[in-house]
Coordinates of C-alpha atoms in Angstrom, one line a residue:
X10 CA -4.2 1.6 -15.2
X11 CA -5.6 3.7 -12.2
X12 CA -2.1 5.3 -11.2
X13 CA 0.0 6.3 -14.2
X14 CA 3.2 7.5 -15.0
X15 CA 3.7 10.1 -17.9
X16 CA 6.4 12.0 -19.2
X17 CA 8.5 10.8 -16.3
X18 CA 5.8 12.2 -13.5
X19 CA 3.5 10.7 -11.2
X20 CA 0.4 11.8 -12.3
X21 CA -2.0 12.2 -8.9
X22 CA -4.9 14.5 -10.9
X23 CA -7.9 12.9 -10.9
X24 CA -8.3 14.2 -14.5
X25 CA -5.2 11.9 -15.3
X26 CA -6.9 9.0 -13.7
X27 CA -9.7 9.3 -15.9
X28 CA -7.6 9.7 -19.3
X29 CA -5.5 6.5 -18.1
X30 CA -8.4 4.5 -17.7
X31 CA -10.1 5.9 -21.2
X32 CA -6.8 4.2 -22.8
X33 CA -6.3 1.2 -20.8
X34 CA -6.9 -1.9 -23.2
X35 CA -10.1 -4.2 -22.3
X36 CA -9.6 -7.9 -21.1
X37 CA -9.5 -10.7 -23.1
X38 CA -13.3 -12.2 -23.1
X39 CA -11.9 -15.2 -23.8
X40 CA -10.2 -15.7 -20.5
X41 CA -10.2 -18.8 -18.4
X42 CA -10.3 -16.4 -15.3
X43 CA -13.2 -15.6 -13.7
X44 CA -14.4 -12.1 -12.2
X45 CA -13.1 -12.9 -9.1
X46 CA -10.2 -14.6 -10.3
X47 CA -9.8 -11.6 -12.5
X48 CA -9.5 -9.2 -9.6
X49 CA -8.0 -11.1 -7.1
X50 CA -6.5 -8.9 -4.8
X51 CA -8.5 -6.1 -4.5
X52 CA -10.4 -7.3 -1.3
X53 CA -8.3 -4.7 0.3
X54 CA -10.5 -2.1 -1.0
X55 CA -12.3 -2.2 2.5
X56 CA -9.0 -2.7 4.5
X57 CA -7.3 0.6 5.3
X58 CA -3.6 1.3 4.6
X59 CA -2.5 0.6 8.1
X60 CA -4.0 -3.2 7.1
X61 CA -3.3 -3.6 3.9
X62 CA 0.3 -2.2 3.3
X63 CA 1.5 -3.6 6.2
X64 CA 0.5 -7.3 6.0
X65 CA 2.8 -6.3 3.0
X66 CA 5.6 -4.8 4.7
X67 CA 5.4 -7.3 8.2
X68 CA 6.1 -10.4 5.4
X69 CA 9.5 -9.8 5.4
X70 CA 9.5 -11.8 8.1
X71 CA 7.6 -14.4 6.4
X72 CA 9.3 -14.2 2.4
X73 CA 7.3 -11.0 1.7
X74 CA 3.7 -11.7 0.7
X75 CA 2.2 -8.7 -1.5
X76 CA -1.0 -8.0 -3.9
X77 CA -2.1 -9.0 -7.3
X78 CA -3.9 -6.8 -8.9
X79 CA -5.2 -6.7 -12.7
X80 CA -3.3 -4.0 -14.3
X81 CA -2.1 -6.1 -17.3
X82 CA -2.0 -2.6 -19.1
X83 CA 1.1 -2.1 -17.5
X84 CA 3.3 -5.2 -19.2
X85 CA 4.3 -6.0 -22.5
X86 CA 2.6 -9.3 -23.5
X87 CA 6.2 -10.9 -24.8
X88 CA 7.3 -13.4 -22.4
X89 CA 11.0 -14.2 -22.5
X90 CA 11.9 -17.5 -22.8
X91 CA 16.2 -18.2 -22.7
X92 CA 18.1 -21.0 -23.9
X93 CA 21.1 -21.6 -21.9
X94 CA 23.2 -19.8 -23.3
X95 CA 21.2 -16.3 -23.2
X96 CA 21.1 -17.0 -19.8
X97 CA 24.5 -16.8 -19.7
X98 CA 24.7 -14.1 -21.8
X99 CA 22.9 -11.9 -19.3
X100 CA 25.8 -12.9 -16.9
X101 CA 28.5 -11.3 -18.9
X102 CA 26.7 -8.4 -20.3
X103 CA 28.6 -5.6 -22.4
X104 CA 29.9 -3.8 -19.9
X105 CA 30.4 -1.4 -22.9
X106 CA 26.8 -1.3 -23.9
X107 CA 26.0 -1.0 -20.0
X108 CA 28.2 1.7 -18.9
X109 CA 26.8 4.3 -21.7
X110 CA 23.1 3.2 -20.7
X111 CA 23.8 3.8 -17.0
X112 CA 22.4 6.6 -15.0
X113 CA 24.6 8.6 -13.3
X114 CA 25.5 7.1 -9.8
X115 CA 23.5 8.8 -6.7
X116 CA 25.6 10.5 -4.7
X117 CA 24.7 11.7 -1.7
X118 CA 25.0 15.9 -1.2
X119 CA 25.6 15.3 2.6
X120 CA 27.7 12.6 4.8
X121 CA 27.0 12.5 8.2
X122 CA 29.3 13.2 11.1
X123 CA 27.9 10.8 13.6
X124 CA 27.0 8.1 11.5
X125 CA 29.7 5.9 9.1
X126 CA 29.3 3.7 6.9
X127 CA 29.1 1.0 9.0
X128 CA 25.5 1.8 10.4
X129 CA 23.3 -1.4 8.5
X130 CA 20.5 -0.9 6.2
X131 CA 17.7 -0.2 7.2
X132 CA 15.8 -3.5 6.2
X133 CA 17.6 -4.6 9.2
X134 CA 16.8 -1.8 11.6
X135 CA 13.2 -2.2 11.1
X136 CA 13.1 -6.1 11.5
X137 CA 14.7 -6.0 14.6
X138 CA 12.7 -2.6 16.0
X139 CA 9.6 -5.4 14.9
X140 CA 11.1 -8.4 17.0
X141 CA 11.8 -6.3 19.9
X142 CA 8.0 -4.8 19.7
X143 CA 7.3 -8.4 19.5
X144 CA 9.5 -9.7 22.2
X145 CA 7.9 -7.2 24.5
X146 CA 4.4 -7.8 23.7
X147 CA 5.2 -11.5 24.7
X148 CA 6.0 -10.3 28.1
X149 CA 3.2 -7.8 28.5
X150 CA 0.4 -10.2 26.8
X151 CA -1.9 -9.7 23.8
X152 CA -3.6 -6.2 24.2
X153 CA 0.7 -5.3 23.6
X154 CA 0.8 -7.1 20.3
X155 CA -1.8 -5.4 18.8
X156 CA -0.7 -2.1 19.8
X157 CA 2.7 -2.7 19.3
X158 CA 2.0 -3.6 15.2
X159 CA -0.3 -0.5 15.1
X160 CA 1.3 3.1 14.9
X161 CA -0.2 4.2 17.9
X162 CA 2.9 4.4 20.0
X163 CA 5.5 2.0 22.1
X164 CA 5.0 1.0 25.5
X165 CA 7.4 2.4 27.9
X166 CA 10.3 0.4 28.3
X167 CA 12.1 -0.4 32.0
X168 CA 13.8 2.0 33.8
X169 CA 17.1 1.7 33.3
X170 CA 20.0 2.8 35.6
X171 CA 22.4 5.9 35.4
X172 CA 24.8 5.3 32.0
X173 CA 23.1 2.1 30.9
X174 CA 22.4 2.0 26.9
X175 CA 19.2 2.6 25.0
X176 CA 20.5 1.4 22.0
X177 CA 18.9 1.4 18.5
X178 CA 17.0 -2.1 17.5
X179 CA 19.6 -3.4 15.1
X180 CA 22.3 -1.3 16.1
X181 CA 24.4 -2.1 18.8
X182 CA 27.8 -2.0 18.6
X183 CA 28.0 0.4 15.7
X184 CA 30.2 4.0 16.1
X185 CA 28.0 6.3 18.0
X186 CA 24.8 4.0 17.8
X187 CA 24.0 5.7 21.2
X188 CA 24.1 9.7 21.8
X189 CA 25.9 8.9 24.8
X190 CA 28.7 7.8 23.1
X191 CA 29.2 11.1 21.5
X192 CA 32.5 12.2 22.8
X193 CA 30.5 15.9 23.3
X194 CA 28.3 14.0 25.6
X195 CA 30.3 12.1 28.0
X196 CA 31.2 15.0 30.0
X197 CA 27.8 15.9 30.4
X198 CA 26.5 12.5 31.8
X199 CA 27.2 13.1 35.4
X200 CA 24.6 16.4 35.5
X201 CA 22.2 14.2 33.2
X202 CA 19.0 12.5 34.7
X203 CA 18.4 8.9 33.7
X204 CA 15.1 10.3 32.2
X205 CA 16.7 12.9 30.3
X206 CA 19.1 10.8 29.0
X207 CA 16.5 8.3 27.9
X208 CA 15.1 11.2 26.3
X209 CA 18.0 12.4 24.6
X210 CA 18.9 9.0 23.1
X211 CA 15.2 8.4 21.9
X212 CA 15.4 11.8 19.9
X213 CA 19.4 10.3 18.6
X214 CA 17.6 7.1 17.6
X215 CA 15.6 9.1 14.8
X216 CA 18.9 10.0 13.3
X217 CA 20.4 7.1 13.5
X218 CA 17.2 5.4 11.7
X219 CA 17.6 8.2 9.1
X220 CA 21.1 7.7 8.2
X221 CA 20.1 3.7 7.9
X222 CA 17.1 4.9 5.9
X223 CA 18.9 7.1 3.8
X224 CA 22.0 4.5 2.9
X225 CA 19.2 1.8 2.3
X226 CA 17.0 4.2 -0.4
X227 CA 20.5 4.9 -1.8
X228 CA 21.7 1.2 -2.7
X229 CA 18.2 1.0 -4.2
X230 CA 18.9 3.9 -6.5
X231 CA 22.3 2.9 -7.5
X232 CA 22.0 -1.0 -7.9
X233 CA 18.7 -1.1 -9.1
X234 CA 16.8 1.9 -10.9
X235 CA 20.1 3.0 -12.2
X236 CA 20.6 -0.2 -13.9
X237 CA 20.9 -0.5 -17.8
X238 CA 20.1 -4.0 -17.6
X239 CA 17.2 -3.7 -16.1
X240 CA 16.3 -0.4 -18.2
X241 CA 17.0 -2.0 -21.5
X242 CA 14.3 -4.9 -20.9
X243 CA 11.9 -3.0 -19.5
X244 CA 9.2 -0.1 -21.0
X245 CA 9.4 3.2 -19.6
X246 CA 6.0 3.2 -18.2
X247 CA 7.0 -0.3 -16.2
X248 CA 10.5 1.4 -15.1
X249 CA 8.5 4.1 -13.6
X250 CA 5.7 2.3 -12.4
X251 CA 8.4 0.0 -10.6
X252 CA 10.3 2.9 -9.0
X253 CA 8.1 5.6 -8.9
X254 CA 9.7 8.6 -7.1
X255 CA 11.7 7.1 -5.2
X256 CA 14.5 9.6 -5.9
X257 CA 12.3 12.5 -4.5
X258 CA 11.8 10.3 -1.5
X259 CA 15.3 10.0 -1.3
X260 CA 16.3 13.3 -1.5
X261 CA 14.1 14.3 1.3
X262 CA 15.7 11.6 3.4
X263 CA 18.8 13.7 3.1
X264 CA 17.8 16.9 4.0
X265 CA 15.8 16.4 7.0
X266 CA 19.1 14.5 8.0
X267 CA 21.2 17.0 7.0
X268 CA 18.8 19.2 9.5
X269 CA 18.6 16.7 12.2
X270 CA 22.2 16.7 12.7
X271 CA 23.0 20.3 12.1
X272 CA 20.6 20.7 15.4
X273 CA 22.6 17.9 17.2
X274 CA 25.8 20.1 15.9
X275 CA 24.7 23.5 17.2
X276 CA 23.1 21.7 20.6
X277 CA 24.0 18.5 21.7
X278 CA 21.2 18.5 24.2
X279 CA 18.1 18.2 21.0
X280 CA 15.0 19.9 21.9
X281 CA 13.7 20.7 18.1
X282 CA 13.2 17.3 16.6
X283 CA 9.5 17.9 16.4
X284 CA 10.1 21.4 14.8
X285 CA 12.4 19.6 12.1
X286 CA 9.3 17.3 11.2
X287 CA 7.0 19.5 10.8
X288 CA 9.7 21.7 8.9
X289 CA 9.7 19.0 6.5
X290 CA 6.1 18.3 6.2
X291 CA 4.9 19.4 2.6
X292 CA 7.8 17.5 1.1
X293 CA 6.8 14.6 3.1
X294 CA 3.5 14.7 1.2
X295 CA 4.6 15.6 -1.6
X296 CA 7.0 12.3 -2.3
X297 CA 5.2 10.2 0.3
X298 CA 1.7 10.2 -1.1
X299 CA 2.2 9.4 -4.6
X300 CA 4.9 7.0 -3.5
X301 CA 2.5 4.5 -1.2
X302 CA 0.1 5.4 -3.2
X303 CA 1.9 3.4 -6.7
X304 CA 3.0 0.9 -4.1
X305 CA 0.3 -1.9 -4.9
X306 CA 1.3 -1.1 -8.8
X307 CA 4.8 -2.0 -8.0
X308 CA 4.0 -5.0 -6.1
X309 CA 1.9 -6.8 -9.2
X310 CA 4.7 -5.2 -11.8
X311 CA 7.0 -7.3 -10.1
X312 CA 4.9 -10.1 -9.4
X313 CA 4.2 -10.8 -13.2
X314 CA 7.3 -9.8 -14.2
X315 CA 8.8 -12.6 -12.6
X316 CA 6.4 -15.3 -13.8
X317 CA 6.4 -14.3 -17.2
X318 CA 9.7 -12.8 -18.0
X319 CA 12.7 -15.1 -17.3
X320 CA 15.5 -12.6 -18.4
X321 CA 14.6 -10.1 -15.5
X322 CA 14.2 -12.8 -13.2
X323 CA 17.8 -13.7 -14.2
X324 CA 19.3 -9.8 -14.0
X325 CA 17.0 -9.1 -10.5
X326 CA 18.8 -12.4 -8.9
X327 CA 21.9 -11.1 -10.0
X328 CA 21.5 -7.5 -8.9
X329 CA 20.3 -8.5 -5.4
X330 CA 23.9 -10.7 -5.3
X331 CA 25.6 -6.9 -5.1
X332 CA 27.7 -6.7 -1.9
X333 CA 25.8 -3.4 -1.3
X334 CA 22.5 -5.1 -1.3
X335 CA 23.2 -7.5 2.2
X336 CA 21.3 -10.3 0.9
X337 CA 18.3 -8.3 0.9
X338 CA 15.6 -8.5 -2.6
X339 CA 14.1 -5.4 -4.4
X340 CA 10.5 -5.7 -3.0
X341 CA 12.2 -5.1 0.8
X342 CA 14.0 -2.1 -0.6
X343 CA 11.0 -0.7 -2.8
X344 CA 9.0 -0.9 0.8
X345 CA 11.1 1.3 2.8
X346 CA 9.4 4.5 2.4
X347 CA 6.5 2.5 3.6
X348 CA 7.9 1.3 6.8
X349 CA 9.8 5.0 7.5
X350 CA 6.8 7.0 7.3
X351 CA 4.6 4.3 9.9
X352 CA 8.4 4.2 11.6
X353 CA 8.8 7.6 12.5
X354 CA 5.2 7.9 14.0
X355 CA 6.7 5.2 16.5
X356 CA 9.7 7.3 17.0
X357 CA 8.1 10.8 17.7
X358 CA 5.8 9.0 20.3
X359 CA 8.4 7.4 22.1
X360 CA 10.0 10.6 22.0
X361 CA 7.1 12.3 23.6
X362 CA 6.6 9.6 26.3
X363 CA 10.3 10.4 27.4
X364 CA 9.4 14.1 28.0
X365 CA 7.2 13.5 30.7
X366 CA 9.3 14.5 34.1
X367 CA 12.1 16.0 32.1
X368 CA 12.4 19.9 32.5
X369 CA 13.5 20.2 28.9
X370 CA 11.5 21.9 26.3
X371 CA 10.9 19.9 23.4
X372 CA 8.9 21.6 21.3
X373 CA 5.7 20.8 18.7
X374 CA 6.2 16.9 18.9
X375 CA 2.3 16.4 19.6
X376 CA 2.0 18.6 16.1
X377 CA 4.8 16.7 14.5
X378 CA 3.3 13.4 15.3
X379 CA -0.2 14.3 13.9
X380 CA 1.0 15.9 10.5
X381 CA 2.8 12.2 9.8
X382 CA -0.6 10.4 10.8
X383 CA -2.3 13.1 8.4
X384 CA 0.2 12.0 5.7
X385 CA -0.4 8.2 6.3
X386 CA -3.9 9.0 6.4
X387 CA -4.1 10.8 2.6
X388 CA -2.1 7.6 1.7
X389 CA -4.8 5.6 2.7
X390 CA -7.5 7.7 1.1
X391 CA -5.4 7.1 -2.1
X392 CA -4.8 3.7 -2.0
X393 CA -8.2 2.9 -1.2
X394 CA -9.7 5.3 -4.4
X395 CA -7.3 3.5 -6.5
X396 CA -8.2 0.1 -5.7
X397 CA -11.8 0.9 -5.9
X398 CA -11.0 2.3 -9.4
X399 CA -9.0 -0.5 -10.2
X400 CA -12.5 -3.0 -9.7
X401 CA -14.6 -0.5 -11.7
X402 CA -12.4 -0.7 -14.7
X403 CA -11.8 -4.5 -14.3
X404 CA -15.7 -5.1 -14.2
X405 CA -16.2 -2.6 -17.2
X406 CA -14.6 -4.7 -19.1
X407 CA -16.9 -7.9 -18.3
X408 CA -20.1 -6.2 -18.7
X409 CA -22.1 -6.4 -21.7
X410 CA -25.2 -4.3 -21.9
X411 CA -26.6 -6.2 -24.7
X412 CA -30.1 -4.7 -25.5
X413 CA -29.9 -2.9 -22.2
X414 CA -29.5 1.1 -22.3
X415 CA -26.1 1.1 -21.3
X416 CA -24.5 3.8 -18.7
X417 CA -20.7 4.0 -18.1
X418 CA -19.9 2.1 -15.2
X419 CA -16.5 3.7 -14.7
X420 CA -17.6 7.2 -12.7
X421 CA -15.9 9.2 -10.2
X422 CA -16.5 8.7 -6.7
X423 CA -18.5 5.1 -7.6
X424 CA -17.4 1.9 -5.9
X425 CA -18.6 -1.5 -5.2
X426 CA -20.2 -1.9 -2.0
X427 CA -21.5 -5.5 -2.2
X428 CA -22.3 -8.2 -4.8
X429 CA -23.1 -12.1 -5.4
X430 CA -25.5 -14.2 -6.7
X431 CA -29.5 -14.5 -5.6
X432 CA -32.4 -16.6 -7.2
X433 CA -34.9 -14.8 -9.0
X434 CA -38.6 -17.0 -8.2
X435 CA -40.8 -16.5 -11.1
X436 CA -44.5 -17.2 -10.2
X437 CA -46.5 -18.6 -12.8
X438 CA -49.2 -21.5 -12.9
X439 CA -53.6 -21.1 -12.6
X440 CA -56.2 -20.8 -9.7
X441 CA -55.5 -24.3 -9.3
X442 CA -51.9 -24.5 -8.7
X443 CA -48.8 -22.3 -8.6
X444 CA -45.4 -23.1 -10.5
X445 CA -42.2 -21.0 -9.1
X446 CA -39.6 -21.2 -12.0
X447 CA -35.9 -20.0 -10.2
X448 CA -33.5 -17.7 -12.6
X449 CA -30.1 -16.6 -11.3
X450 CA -28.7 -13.5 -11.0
X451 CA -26.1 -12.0 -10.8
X452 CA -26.2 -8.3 -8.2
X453 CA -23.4 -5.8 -8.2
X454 CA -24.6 -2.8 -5.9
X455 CA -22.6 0.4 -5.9
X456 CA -23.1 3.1 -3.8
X457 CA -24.9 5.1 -6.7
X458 CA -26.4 1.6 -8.8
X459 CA -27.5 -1.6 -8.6
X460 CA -26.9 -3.4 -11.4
X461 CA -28.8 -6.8 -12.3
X462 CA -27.0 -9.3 -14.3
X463 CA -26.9 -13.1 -15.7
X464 CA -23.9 -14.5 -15.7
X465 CA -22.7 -16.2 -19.5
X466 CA -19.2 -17.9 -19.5
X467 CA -16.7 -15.0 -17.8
X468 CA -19.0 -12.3 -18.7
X469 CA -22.1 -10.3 -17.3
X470 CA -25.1 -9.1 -19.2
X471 CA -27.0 -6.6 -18.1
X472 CA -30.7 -7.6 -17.7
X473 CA -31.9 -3.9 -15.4
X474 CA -30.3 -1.7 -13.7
X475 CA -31.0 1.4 -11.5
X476 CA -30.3 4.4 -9.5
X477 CA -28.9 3.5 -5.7
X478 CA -30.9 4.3 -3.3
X479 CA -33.0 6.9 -5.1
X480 CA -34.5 4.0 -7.9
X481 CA -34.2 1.1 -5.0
X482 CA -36.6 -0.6 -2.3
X483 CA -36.3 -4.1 -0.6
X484 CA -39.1 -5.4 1.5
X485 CA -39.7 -8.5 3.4
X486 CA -42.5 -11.2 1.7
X487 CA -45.1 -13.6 3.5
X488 CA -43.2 -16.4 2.2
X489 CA -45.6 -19.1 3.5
X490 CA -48.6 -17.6 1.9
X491 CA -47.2 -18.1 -1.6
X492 CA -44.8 -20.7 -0.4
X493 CA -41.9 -19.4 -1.1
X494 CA -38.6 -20.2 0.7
X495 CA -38.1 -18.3 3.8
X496 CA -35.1 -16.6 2.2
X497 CA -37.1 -14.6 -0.2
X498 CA -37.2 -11.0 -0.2
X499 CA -39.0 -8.4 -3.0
X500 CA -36.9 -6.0 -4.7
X501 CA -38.7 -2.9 -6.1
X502 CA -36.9 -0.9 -8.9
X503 CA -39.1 2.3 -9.0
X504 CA -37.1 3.8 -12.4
X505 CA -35.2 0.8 -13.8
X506 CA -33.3 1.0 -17.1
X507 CA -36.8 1.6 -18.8
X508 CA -37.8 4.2 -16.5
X509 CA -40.8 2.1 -15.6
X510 CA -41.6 0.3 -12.1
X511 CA -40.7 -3.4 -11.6
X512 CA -40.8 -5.9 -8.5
X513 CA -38.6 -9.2 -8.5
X514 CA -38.5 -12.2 -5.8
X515 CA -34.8 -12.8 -5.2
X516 CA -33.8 -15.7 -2.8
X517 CA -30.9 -15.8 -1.0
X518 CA -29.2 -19.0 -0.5
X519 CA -29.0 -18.5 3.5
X520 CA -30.7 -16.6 6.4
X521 CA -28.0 -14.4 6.6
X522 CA -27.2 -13.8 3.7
X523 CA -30.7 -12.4 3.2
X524 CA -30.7 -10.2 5.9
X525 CA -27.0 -8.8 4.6
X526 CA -28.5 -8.0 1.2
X527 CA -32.1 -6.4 2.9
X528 CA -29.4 -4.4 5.2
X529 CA -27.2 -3.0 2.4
X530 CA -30.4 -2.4 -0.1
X531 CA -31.7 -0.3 3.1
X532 CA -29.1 2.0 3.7
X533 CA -29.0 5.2 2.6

């Protein structure tokens, strides 16, 4: 795999990458699966992060949707298959056997003093903040909706009167859901503008998120990676792969609530959120990157999991039956860290748009606000380089170079950039008459190769191949003089595989298709 997990670490070095993928095991030739089939999923590669992830995270709304990627390296090829009665069996575990495999419970370091126990997780918060984006965008027309679903900040809502509520998506009625509620606060109300209390309440609503946040990643922890069922079928590479860091991510949670409210403690009025955020903004990247970045790992871990192993189909439906859980599955909780880091970009720019005609100081939001985008940003470098490595080492395994020189395919920094099938028109015949023969082939074209294949069964043999662009011309042909079909085009391998010069007549099968192909063969 692309993104692996050793001696209990993330491992981000590019240097790991490479030894992972020198180990991963080859696919089965054999398979009924074609190429495509094979990597199914990885369309994505030209999507960015703010696309791809959250067509992942938005289907919670519609079952959850997710990827499926080809990292069969990751799972054990036994597929469980129970009777009955090992079904039950899992239902009335050991709890002997379970209670000396268990982790130690999480426990949080720090409990909040505005925020009980009663605040809901935060699978709830962030559906409703969505249906309230939503339900404004409805009333404000399209050009809304797409902002709205896109981190580039919330529209201003109406004015609201002296001492109405602000409150939270998803949290109304809940113990101080509102910083007006505060008991601190309610003699200060009177001497409050409406816009400064707007303000104040938009910079509460990040903690109150936080504290939802923090008791969501926590039921993850405690119900789920912590469990010995779940441990004791399970490899340790797939147990990490499945949860990642998600502890780091959950530590962090903590402390920059812990910090949050200490600020609220010393100053009710807040004026340093922004200098909070960017306090925190290493360890942000340092748990957030690798986290989203293993995210479409953890997706297709799950995903075959549950089709080919029945027993942790049977312990994952009985898990998310824990009272703690609220009805909500594993995938929604292994998201979160997803949805809080896109989240809090939201929050910091509503937070900003309530400064404006407020006297108060608030202090390096603008900066706080662009170190999250950075963050979200790297994700989306990394999620990108790993699926483009993940296609590489997927197509490695289908190549066959036969009598070909061979080159490794799998090379740092190469990715796909288009490929498909094209006719190759062999001209043949005398003076008197001209016979056009048609071969296919198969083009995969990198941006450092192109590499010419014939497709036999699932596989691809190599026929040429050369350096992109250096090694590579296309040209238009006088089709009608050699009567040709219009969608011909010449292909001019200065150094191929021989380091000698060859043309070929390729045909497209439309129009456009030919122009795409003399585009992408042009660029530099």
């Amino acid at each position: 795999m692309a993104h692996a997990l050793v001696d209990e670490r993330i491992c981000t070095g590019r240097d790991c990458v490479t030894e992972a993928l020198e180990a991963r095991p080859g696919l089965d030739e054999h398979s009924p699966k074609s190429y495509v089939e094979d990597c199914e999923g990885l369309d994505y590669a030209s999507k960015g992060l703010a696309e791809a992830l959250r067509s992942v995270a938005n289907s919670q709304l519609l079952n959850f949707v997710g990827f499926s990627l080809p990292i069969s390296s990751l799972f054990s090829s036994e597929s469980f298959s129970l009777k009955s009665s090992e079904e039950n069996e899992v239902e009335r575990t050991d709890t002997t056997e379970v209670n000396a495999q268990q982790d130690e419970t999480y426990v949080a370091t720090f409990e909040s003093e505005y925020i009980n126990n009663s605040v809901p997780l935060y699978q709830q918060y962030w559906i409703n903040s969505v249906k309230k984006d939503l339900h404004r965008a409805q009333k404000t027309g399209l050009s809304e909706l797409v902002t709205s679903m896109c981190p580039s900040g919330l529209r201003t809502p109406p004015t609201l009167s002296r001492g109405a509520v602000l409150s939270p998506p998803g949290l109304q009625a809940k113990p101080y859901a509102l910083w007006q509620e505060l008991p601190q606060v309610k003699c200060l109300l009177k001497s409050l503008s409406v816009q400064e209390i707007q303000l104040q309440e938009a910079m509460f609503e990040l903690i109150v998120s936080e504290a939802s946040y923090q008791k969501s990643l926590v039921v993850a922890l405690n119900v789920f990676q912590c469990s010995a069922e779940i441990k004791q079928i399970l490899s340790r590479v797939q147990h990490h792969v499945l949860f990642s860091n998600l502890k780091d991510v959950c530590r962090v949670s903590e402390r920059i609530l812990q910090d949050l409210e200490s600020h609220l403690r010393e100053n009710v009025v807040m004026s340093l959120v922004g200098d909070i955020v960017l306090n925190h903004q290493q360890e942000f990247q340092q748990v957030y990157v690798p986290y989203i970045t293993n995210m479409m790992y953890q997706e297709a871990i799950i995903t075959q999991l549950l089709q080919g192993n029945r027993k942790f189909e049977l312990i994952l439906k009985k898990l998310e039956k824990d009272p703690q859980c609220q009805r909500q599955t594993l995938k929604s909780f292994l998201i979160l860290p997803f949805q809080r880091i896109t989240r809090m970009t939201l929050l910091l720019e509503n937070i900003l748009k309530r400064t404006k005609g407020v006297c108060l100081n608030v202090s390096n939001l603008t900066e706080a606000i662009e170190a999250v985008r950075k963050i979200v940003e790297e994700c989306d470098r990394n999620v990108q380089q790993m699926k483009r490595t993940e296609l590489l080492v997927c197509l490695d395994k289908l190549v066959d170079f036969g009598n070909v020189k061979s080159i490794p395919l799998i090379t740092r920094g190469r990715h796909l950039i288009q490929e498909g099938t094209l006719k190759q028109l062999i001209v043949g015949g005398n003076h008197k008459a001209s016979v056009v023969s048609r071969k296919e082939v198969y083009m995969h074209l990198f941006n450092d190769l192109l590499l010419l294949t014939v497709r036999s069964g699932h596989r691809f043999v190599v026929q040429d191949h050369a350096q992109f662009p250096d090694n590579v011309r296309v040209e238009e042909i006088k089709t009608t003089i050699l009567e040709l079909p219009p969608e011909s085009l010449l292909l001019h391998l200065t150094k191929n595989s021989n380091r000698s010069f060859t043309t070929l007549i390729l045909a497209a099968r439309t129009r456009l298709e030919k122009e795409t192909w003399i585009n992408v063969l042009s660029s530099k």
